[in-house]
Short mmCIF file of C-alpha atoms in Angstrom, two decimals:
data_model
loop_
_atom_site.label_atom_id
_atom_site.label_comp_id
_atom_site.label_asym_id
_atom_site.label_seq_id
_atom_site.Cartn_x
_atom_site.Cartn_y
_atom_site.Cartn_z
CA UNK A 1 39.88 66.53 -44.48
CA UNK A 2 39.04 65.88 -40.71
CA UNK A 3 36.46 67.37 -38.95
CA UNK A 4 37.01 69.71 -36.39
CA UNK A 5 33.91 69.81 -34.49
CA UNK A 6 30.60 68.19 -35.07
CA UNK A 7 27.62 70.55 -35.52
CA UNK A 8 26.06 71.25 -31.97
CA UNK A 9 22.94 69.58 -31.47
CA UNK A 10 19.98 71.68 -30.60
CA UNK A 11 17.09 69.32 -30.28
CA UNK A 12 18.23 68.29 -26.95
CA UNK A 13 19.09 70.45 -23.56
CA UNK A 14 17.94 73.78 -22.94
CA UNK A 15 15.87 75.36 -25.19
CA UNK A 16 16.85 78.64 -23.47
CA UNK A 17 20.73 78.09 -23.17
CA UNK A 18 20.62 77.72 -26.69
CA UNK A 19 18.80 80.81 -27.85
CA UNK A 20 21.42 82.80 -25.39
CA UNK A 21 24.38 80.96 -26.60
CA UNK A 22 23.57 81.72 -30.54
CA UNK A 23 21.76 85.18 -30.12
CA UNK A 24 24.93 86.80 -28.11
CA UNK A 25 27.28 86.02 -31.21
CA UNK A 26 24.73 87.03 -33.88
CA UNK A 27 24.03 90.23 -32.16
CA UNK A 28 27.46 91.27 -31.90
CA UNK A 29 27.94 90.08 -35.23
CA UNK A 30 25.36 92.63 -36.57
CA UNK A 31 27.03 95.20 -34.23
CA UNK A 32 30.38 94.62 -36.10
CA UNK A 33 28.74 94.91 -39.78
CA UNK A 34 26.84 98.39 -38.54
CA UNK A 35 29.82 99.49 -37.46
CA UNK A 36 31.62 98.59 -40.62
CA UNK A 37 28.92 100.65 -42.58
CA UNK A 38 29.66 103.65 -40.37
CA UNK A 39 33.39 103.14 -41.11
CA UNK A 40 32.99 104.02 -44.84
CA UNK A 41 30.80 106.23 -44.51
CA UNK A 42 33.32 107.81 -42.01
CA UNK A 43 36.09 107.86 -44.35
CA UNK A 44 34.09 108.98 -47.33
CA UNK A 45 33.21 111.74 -45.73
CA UNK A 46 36.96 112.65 -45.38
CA UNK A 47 36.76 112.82 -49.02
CA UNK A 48 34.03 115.50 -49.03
CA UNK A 49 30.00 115.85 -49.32
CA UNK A 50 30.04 114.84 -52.86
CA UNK A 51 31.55 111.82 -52.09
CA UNK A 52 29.75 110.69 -48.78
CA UNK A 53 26.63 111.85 -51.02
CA UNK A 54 27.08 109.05 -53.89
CA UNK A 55 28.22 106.74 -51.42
CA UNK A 56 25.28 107.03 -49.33
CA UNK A 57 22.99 106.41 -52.95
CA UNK A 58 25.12 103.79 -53.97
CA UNK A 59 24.75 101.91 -50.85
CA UNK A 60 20.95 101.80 -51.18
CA UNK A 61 21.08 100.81 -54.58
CA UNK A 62 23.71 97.84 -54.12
CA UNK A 63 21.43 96.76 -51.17
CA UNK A 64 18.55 96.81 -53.16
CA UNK A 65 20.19 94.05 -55.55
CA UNK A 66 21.83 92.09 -52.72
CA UNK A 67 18.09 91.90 -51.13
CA UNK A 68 18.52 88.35 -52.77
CA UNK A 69 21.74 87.30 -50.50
CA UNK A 70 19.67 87.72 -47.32
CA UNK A 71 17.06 85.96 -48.48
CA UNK A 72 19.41 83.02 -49.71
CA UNK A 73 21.24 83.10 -46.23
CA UNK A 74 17.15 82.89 -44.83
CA UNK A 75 17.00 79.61 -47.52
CA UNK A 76 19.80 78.15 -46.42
CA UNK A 77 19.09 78.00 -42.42
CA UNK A 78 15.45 76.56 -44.06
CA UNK A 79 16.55 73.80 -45.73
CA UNK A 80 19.48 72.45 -43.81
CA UNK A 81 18.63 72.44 -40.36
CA UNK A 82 15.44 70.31 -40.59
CA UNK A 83 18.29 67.87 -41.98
CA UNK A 84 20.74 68.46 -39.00
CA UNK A 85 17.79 67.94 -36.91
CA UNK A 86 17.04 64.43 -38.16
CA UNK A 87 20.39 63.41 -38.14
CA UNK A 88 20.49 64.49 -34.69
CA UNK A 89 17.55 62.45 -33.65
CA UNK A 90 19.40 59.19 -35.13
CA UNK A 91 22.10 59.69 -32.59
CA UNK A 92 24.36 60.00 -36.05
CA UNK A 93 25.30 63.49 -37.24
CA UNK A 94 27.53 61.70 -40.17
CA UNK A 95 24.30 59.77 -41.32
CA UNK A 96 22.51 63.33 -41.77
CA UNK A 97 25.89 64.69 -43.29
CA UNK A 98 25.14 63.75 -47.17
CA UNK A 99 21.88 65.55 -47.50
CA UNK A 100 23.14 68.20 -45.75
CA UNK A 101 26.33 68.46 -48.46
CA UNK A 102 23.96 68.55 -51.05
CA UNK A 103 22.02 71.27 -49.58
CA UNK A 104 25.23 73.25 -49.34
CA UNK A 105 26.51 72.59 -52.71
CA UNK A 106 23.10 74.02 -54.23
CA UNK A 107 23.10 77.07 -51.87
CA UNK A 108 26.80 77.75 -52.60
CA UNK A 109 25.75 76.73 -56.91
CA UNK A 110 22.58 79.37 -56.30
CA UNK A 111 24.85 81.84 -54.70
CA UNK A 112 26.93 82.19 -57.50
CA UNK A 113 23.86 82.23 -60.00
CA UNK A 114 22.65 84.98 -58.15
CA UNK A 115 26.02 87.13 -57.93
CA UNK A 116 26.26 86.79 -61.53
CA UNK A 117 22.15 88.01 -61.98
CA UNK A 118 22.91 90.89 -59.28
CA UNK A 119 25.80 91.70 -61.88
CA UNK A 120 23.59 92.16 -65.24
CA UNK A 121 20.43 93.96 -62.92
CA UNK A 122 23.17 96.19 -62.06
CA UNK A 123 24.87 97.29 -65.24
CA UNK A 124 21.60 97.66 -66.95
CA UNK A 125 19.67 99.41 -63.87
CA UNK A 126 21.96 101.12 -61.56
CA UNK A 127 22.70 104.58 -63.31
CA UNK A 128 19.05 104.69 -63.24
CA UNK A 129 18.00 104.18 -60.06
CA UNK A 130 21.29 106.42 -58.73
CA UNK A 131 19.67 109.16 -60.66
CA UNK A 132 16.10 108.49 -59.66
CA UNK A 133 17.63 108.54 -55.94
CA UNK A 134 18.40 112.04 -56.48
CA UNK A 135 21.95 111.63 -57.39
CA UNK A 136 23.25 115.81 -58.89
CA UNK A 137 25.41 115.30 -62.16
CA UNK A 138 28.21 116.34 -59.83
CA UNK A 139 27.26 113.14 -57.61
CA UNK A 140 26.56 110.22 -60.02
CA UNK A 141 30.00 109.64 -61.39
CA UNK A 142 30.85 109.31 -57.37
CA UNK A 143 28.46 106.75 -57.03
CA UNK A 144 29.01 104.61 -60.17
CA UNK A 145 32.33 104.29 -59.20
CA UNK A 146 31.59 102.68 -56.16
CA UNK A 147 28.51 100.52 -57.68
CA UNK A 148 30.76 99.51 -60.51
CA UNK A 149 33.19 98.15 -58.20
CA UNK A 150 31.05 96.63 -55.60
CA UNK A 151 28.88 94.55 -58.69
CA UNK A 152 31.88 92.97 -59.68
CA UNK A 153 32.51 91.63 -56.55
CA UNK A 154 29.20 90.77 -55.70
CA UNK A 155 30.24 86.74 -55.42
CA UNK A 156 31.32 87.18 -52.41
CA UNK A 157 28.51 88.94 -50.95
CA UNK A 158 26.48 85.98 -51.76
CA UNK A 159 28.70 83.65 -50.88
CA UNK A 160 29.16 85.06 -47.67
CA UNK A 161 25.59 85.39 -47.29
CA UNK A 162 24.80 81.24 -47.96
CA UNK A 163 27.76 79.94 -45.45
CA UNK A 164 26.44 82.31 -43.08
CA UNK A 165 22.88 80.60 -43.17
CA UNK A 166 24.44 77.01 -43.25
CA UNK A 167 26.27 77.49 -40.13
CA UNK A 168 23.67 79.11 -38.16
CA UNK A 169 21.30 75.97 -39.45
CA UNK A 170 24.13 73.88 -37.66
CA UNK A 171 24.03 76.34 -34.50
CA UNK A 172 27.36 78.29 -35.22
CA UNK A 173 26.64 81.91 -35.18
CA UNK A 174 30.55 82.35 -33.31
CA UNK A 175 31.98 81.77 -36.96
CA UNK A 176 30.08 84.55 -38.65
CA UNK A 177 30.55 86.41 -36.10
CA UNK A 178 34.55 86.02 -36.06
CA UNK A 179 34.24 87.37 -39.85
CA UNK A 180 32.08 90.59 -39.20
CA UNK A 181 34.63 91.54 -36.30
CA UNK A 182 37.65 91.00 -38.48
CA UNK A 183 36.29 92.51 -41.45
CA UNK A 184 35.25 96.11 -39.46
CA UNK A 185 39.62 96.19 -38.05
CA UNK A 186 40.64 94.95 -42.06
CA UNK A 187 37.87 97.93 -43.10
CA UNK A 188 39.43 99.98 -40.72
CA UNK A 189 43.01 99.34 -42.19
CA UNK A 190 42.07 99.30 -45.87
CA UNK A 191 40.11 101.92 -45.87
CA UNK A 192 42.86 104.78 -45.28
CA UNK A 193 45.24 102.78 -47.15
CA UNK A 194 43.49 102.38 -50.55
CA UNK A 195 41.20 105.61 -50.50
CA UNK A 196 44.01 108.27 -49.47
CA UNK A 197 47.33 106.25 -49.25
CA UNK A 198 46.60 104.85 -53.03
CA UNK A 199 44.84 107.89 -54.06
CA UNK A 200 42.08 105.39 -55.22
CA UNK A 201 39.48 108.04 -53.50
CA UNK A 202 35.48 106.30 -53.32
CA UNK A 203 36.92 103.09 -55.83
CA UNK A 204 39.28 102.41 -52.52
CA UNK A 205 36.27 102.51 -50.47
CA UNK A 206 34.82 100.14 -52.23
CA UNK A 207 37.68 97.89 -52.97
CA UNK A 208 38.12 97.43 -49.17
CA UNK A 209 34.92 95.75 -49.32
CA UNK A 210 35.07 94.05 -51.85
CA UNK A 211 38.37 92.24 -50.67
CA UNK A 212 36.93 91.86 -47.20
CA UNK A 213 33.73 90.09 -48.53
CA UNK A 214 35.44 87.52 -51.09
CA UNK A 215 38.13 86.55 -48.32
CA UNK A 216 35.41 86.33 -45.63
CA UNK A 217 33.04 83.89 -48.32
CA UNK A 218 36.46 81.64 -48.63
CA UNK A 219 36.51 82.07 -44.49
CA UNK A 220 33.22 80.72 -43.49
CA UNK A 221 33.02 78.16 -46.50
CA UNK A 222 36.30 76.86 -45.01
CA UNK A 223 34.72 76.63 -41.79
CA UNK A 224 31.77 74.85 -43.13
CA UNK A 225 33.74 72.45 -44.92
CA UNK A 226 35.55 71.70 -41.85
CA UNK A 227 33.00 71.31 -39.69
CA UNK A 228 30.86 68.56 -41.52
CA UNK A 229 34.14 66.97 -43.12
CA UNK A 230 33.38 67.89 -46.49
CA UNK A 231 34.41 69.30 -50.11
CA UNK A 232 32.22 71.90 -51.14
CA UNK A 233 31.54 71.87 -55.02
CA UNK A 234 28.99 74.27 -56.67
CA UNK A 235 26.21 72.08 -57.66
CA UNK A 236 22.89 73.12 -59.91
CA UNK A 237 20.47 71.00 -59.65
CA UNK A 238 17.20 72.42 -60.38
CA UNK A 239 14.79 70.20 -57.94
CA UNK A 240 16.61 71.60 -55.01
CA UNK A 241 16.79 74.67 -56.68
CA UNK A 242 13.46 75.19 -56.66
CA UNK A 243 12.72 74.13 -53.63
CA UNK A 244 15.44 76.71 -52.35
CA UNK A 245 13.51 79.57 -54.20
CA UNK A 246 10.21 78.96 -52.53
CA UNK A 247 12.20 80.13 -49.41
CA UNK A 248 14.48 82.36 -50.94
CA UNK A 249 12.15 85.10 -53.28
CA UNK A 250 9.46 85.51 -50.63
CA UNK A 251 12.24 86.30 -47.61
CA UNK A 252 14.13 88.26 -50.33
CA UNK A 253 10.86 90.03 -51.51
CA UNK A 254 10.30 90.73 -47.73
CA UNK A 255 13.60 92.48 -47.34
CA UNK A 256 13.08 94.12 -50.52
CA UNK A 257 9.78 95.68 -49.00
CA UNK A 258 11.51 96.92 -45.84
CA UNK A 259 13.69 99.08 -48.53
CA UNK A 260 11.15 100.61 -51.00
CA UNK A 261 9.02 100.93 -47.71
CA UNK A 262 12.08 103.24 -46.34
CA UNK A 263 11.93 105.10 -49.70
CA UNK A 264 8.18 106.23 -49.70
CA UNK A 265 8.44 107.08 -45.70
CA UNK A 266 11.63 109.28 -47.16
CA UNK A 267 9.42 110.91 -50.14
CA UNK A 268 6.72 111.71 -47.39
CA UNK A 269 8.42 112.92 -44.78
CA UNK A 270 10.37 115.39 -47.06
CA UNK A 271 7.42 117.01 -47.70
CA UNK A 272 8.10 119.03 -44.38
CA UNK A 273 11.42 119.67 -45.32
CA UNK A 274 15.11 118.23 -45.33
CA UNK A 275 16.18 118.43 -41.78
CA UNK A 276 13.11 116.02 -40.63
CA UNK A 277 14.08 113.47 -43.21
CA UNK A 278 17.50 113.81 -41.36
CA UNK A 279 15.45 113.63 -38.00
CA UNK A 280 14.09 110.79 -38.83
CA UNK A 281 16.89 108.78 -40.24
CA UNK A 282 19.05 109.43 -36.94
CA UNK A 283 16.08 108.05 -35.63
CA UNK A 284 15.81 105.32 -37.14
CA UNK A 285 18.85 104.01 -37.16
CA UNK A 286 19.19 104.15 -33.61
CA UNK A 287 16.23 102.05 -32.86
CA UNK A 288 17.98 99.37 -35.27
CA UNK A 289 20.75 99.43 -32.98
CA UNK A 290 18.34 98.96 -29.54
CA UNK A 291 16.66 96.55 -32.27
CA UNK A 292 20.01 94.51 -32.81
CA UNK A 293 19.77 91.70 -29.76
CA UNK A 294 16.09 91.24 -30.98
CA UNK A 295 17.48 90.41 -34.63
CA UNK A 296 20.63 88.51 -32.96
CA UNK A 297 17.13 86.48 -31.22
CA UNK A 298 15.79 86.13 -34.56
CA UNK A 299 18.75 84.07 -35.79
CA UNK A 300 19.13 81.73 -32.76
CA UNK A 301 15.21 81.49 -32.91
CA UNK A 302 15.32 79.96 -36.75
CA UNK A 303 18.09 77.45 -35.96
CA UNK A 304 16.52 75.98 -33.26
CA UNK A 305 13.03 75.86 -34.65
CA UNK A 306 14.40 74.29 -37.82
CA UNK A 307 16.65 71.80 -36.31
CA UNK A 308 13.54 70.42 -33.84
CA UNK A 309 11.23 70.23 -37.39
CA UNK A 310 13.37 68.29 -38.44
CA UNK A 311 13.56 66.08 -35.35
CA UNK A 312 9.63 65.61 -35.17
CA UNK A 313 10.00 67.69 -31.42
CA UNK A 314 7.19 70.26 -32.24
CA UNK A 315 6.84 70.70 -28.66
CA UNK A 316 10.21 71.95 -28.66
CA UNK A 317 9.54 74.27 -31.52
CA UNK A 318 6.54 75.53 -29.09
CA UNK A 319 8.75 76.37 -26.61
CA UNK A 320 11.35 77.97 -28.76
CA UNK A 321 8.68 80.37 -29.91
CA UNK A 322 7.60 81.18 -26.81
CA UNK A 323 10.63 81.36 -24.74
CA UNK A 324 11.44 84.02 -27.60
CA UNK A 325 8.82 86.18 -26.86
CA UNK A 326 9.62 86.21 -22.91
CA UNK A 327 12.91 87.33 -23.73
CA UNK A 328 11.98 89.82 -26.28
CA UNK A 329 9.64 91.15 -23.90
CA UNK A 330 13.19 91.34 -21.27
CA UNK A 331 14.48 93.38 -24.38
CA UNK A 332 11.26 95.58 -25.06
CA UNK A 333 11.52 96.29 -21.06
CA UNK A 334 14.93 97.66 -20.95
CA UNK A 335 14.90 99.62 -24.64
CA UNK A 336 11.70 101.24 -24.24
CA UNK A 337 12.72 103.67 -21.81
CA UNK A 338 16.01 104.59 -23.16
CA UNK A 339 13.91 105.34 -26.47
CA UNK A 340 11.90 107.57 -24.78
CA UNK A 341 13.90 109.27 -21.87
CA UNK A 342 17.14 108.97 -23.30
CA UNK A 343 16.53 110.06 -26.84
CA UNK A 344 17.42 113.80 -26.62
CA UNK A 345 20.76 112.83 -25.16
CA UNK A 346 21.45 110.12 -28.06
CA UNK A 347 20.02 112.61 -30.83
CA UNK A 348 22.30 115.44 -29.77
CA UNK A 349 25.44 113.14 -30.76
CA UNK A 350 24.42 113.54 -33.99
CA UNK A 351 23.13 116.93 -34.29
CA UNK A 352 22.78 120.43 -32.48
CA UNK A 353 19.92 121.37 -35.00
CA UNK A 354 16.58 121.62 -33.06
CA UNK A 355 14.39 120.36 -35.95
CA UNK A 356 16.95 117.38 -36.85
CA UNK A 357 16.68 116.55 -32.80
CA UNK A 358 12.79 117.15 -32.06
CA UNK A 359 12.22 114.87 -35.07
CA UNK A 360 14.20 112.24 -34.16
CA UNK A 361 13.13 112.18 -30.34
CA UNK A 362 9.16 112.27 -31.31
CA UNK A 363 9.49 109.67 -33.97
CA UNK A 364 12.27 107.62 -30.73
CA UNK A 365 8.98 108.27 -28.53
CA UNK A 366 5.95 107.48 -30.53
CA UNK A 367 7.71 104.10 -32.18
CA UNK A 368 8.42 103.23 -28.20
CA UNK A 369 4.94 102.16 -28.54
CA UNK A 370 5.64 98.97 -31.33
CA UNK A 371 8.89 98.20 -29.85
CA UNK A 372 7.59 94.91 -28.34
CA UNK A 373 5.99 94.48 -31.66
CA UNK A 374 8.42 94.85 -33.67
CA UNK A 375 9.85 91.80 -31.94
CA UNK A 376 6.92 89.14 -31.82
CA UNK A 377 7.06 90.10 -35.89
CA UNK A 378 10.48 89.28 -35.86
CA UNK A 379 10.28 86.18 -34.06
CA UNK A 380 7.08 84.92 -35.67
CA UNK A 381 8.88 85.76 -39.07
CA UNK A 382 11.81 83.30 -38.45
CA UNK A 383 9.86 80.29 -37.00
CA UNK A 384 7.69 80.66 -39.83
CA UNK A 385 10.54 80.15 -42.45
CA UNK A 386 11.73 77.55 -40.03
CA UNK A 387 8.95 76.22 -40.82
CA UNK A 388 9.30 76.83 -44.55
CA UNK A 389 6.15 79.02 -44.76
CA UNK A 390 7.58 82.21 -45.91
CA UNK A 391 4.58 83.70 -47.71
CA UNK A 392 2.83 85.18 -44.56
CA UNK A 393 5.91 87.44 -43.84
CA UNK A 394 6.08 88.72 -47.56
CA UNK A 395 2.59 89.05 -47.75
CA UNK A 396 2.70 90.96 -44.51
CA UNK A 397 5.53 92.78 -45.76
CA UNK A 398 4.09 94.27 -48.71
CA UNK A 399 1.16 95.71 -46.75
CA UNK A 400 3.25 96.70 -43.68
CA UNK A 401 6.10 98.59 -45.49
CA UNK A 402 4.34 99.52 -48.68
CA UNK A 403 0.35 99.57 -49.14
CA UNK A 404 -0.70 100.39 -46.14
CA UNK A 405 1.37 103.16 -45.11
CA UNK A 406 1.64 104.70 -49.02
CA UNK A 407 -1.88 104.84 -48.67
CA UNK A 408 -2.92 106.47 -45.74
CA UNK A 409 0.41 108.69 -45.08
CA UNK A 410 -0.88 110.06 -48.56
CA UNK A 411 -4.25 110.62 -47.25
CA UNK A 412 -3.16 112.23 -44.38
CA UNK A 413 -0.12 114.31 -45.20
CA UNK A 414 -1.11 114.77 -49.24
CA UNK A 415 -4.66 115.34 -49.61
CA UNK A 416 -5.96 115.88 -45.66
CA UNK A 417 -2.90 118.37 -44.49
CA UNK A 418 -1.90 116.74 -41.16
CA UNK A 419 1.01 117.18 -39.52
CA UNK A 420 4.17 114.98 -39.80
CA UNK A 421 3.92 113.01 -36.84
CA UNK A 422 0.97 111.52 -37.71
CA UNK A 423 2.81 109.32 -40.14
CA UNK A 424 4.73 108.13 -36.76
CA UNK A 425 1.40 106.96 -35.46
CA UNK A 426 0.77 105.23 -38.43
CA UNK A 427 3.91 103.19 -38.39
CA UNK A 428 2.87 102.39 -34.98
CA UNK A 429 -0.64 101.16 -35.41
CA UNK A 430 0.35 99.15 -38.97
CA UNK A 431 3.65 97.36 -37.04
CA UNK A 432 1.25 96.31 -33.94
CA UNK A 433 -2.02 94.87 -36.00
CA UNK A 434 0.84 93.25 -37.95
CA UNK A 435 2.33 91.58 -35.04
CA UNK A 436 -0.60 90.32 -33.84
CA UNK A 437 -1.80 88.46 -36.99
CA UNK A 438 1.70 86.96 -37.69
CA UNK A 439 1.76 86.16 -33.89
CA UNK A 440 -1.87 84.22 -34.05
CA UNK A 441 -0.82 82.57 -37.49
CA UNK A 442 2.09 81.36 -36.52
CA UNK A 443 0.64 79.74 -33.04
CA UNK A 444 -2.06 77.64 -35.26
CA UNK A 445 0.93 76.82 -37.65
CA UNK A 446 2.38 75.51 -34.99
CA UNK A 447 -0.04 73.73 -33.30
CA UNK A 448 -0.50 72.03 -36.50
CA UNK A 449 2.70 70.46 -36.89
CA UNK A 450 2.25 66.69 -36.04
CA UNK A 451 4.82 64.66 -33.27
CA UNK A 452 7.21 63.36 -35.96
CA UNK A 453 8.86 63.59 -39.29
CA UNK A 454 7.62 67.07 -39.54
CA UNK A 455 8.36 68.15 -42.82
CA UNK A 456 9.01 64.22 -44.32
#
């Protein structure tokens, strides 16, 4: 097998070329898979309100289990680029190759583990967490049939997930890019085909992605195998195992945080009624799309970082983190006031409803306030599990998303009667003190790394 390319080197040249030439892909990347999402949901509401209903449940229940895949694509970037980096620094990419394999094989063996785990959660938890999602008899037979489906084909998910991490450890974020944009047209095609053309109604919907997923895993391991000239064989051992989970359950924990977090702001908020939890939701997902190029950042940021670990250049790791702040701060200058001038335009895409649109456009203009937080968290985040300290970000997690907020939005809304948009402020205060103590931790972390060997 020859190689087609060697892995591009990012422990030399500019630190900010770099971060510009990964983050553009990874953003569009997660512009392609939000789009995808939208394209189901699109067609399942062809199929009526039932269906987009169970759909909608399913989806947060399926990405509750597959919380492990991002945190095993967050692993993989961990482990391998330090490696990458070193072989780098010996002017010999193929001398850095075999540890590098090894890495892969374990990801790719713990990716398959995990599939297979995701699988039995599933079949023994899903109808009750559909149901404690507030799935209507009518609507949980809907969403079964798409979980069902979905957990059988979780491989690929995880699959996908590990290959995705490996490459961006070896600065490609084009490839995973490639597979997002192909998979929303093959979505796009499958979609009408299976659901209405086959009759196959919310299964179709789900078999789309299922096919999509497994043929985009085989995709991006292809590429991987390519690209460092090697054959890619499951492997289990359990050294490298665990070292794998000590960066893959707290970044996995993390996401899971961000989820449950969503839930309780949900349960709160629907205290005032449905058509603010709407409000909100449009909200919210619109500031995750202004929030994109700042996660698209947060990709290029963990490559780099990792990669110059492993090189011993912790000056360059220095830089990387702060260069990543100036240009989250271009972002935070340019989103900000399209969040707040722009909102009642972008709300009333969605809605003509006056209480689904004020909601949305005071949550847009109160959370204006933590945009620039929101992406010194991010950033700090991924050169900390650069740095393979992920404990800080799931610590922060669980108070950010969970304690914190439960607490005091029950206070205030529960037992002191204030008004809804005093939940908004909280999120606001919570995400900045947050920011600033992952900001401050991960500058001493950092200025504690010594010149060389940095993780030997």
């Amino acid at each position: 097998m020859k190689s087609t390319q060697s892995p591009p080197s990012l422990t030399s040249g500019s630190v900010l070329a770099h971060m510009i030439r990964l983050s553009i892909p990874a953003s569009m990347g997660m512009v392609f898979n939000t789009l995808y999402n939208l394209t189901d949901i699109w067609f399942a509401g062809y199929l009526g309100d039932d269906a987009l209903a169970g759909l909608s449940i399913a989806g947060s229940v399926f990405f509750l289990l597959l919380s492990i895949g991002l945190g095993i694509q967050a692993g993989a970037s961990a482990m391998i680029a330090p490696e990458v980096g070193r072989g780098a620094v010996k002017d010999a990419v193929k001398g850095g190759t075999s540890p590098v394999k090894y890495w892969i094989n374990n990801v790719t063996g713990m990716a398959i583990g995990f599939s297979v785990l995701s699988f039995l959660l599933g079949a023994f938890t899903a109808r009750s967490l559909v149901v404690l999602l507030g799935a209507e008899p009518h609507v949980e037979p809907l969403a079964m049939e798409y979980l069902w489906v979905t957990l059988a084909g979780s491989i690929g998910f995880m699959l996908s997930f590990g290959a995705a991490g490996a490459l961006m450890a070896l600065g490609d974020t084009k490839s995973n890019r490639n597979a997002l944009a192909i998979g929303f047209f093959a979505n796009f095609a499958l979609n009408p085909l299976f659901t209405f053309g086959l009759g196959l109604g919310v299964t179709g919907i789900a078999l789309a992605t299922v096919i999509i997923k497994i043929a985009t895993a085989f995709y991006l391991l292809r590429v991987l195998a390519k690209r460092l000239d090697i054959r890619i064989r499951p492997a289990f051992d359990w050294s490298r195992w665990q070292a794998l989970l000590k960066q893959v359950l707290p970044a996995s924990f993390n996401t899971l945080t961000i989820v449950l977090g969503g839930f309780i702001t949900v349960a709160l908020i629907g205290q005032f009624g449905s058509h603010h939890v709407a409000g909100y939701t449009v909200g919210l997902r619109l500031e995750q799309l202004l929030l994109l190029p700042a996660l698209g950042l947060n990709s290029a940021v963990m490559a780099i970082a990792g990669q110059n670990l492993g090189a011993g250049n912790s000056a360059r790791v220095a830089e990387t983190y702060q260069k990543s702040l100036v240009i989250g701060l271009a972002m935070a200058l340019f989103s900000i006031p399209i969040m707040y001038f722009l909102s009642p335009l972008m709300m009333s895409f969605f809605t003509d409803t006056d209480a689904i649109k004020n909601t949305g456009v005071t949550y847009l203009r109160i959370d204006a306030l933590a945009f620039y937080a929101y992406v010194v968290l991010f950033q700090s985040v991924a050169v900390l599990q650069a740095m393979r300290k992920p404990m800080l970000p799931m610590y922060l997690g669980i108070a950010r998303q969970l304690v914190i907020p439960a607490i005091i939005n029950y206070v205030l809304i529960v037992l002191w009667d204030y008004p809804m948009v005093s939940m908004f402020y909280t999120i606001v205060i919570v995400v900045v003190i947050s920011s600033v103590i992952a900001h401050f931790y991960t500058k001493r972390e950092i200025s504690r790394l010594p010149q060389a060997g940095a993780l030997d």
